[in-house]
Coordinates of C-alpha atoms in Angstrom, one line a residue:
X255 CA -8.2 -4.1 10.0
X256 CA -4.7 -2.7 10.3
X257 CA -5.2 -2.6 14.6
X258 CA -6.9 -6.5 14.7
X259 CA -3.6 -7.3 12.8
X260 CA -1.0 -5.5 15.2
X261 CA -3.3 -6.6 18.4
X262 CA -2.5 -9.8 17.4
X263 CA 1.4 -9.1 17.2
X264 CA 1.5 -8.6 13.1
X265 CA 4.3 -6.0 12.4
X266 CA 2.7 -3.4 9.5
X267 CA 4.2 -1.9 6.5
X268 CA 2.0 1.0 5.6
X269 CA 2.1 2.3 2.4
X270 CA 0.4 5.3 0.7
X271 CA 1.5 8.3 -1.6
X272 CA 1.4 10.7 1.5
X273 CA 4.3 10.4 4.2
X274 CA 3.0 12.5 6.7
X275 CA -0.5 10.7 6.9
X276 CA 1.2 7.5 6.8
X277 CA 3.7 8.5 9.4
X278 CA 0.6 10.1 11.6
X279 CA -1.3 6.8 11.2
X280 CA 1.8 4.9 12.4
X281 CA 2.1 6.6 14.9
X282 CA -1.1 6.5 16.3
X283 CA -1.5 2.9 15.9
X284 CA 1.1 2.4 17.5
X285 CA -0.2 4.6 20.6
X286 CA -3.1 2.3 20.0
X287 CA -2.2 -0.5 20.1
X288 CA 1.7 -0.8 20.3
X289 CA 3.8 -2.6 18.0
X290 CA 7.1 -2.0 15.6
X291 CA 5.5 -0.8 12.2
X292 CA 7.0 1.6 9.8
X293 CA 5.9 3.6 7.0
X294 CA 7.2 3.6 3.1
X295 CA 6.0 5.9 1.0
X296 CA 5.2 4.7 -3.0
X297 CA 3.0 6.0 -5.7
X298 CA 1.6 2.4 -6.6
X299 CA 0.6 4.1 -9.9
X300 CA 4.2 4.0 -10.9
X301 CA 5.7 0.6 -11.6
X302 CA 9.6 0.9 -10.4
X303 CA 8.1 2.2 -7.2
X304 CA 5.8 -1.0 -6.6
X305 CA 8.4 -3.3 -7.4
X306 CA 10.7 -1.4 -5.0
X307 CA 8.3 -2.0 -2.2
X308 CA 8.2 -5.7 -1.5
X309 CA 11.7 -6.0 -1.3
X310 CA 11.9 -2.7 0.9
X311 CA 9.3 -4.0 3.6
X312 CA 11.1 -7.4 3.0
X313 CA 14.5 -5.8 4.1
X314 CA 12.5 -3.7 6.8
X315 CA 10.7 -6.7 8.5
X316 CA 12.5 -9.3 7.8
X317 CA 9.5 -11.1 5.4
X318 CA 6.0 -10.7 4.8
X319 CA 3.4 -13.1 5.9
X320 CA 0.1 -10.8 5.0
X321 CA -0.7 -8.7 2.0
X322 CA -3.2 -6.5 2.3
X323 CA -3.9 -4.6 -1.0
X324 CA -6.3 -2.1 0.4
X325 CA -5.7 0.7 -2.4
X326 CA -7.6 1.9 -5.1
X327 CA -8.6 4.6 -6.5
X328 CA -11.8 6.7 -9.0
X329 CA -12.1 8.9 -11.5
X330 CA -15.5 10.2 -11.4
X331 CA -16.6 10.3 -14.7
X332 CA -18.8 8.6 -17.0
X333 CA -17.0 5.6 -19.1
X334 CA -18.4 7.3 -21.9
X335 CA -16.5 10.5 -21.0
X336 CA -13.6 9.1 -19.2
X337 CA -10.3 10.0 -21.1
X338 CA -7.8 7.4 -21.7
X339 CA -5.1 8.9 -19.5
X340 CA -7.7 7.9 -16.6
X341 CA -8.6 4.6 -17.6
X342 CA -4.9 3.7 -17.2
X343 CA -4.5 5.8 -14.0
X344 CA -7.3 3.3 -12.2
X345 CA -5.9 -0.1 -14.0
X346 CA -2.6 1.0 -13.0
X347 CA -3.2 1.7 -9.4
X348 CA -6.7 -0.6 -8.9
X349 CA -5.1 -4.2 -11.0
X350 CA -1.4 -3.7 -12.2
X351 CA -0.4 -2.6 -8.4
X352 CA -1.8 -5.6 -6.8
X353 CA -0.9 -8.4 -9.2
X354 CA 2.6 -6.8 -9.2
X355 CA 2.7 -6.5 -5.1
X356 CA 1.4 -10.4 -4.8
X357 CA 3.3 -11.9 -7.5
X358 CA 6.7 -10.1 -5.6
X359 CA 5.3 -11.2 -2.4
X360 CA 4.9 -14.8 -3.2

């Protein structure tokens, strides 16, 4: 998804927890397929840090046109046995992250 977008002359914000994956992806995408894309690193399971990041990759791009929200994450465990620390881990990260991102994005 992420190389369709740049071949076609999108400019990416990637975003993830990890900056030296993100950077490493950058960086081969754009050895790939070119481009002007940049990383920002944010724990979407924390709230300040999700509202930060619209208007970071707004001040780094100029705008966005696309939102992909393309993270999620699982706690393998039964429901049954899931604690509730976990629950909120995955609606933080899986819903409250992307309503957040496309509400600051609209």
């Amino acid at each position: 998804m992420f190389s369709a977008l740049a071949r076609q002359g999108a400019r990416l914000a990637l975003s993830g927890l990890n900056g030296q994956k993100l950077r490493a992806f950058r960086e081969q995408l754009q050895d790939e397929v070119g481009g002007d894309h940049v990383e920002i690193t944010c724990d979407l399971s924390n709230t300040t840090q999700v509202e930060e990041l619209v208007p970071a990759t707004m001040d780094t791009l100029g705008g966005i046109d696309i939102l992909v929200n393309n993270a999620g994450i699982t706690r393998d465990n039964l429901a049954m046995r899931m604690k509730d620390e976990e629950w909120d881990d995955v609606i933080r990260v899986d819903l409250e992250a992307a309503f957040r991102l496309m509400r600051a994005a609209a």
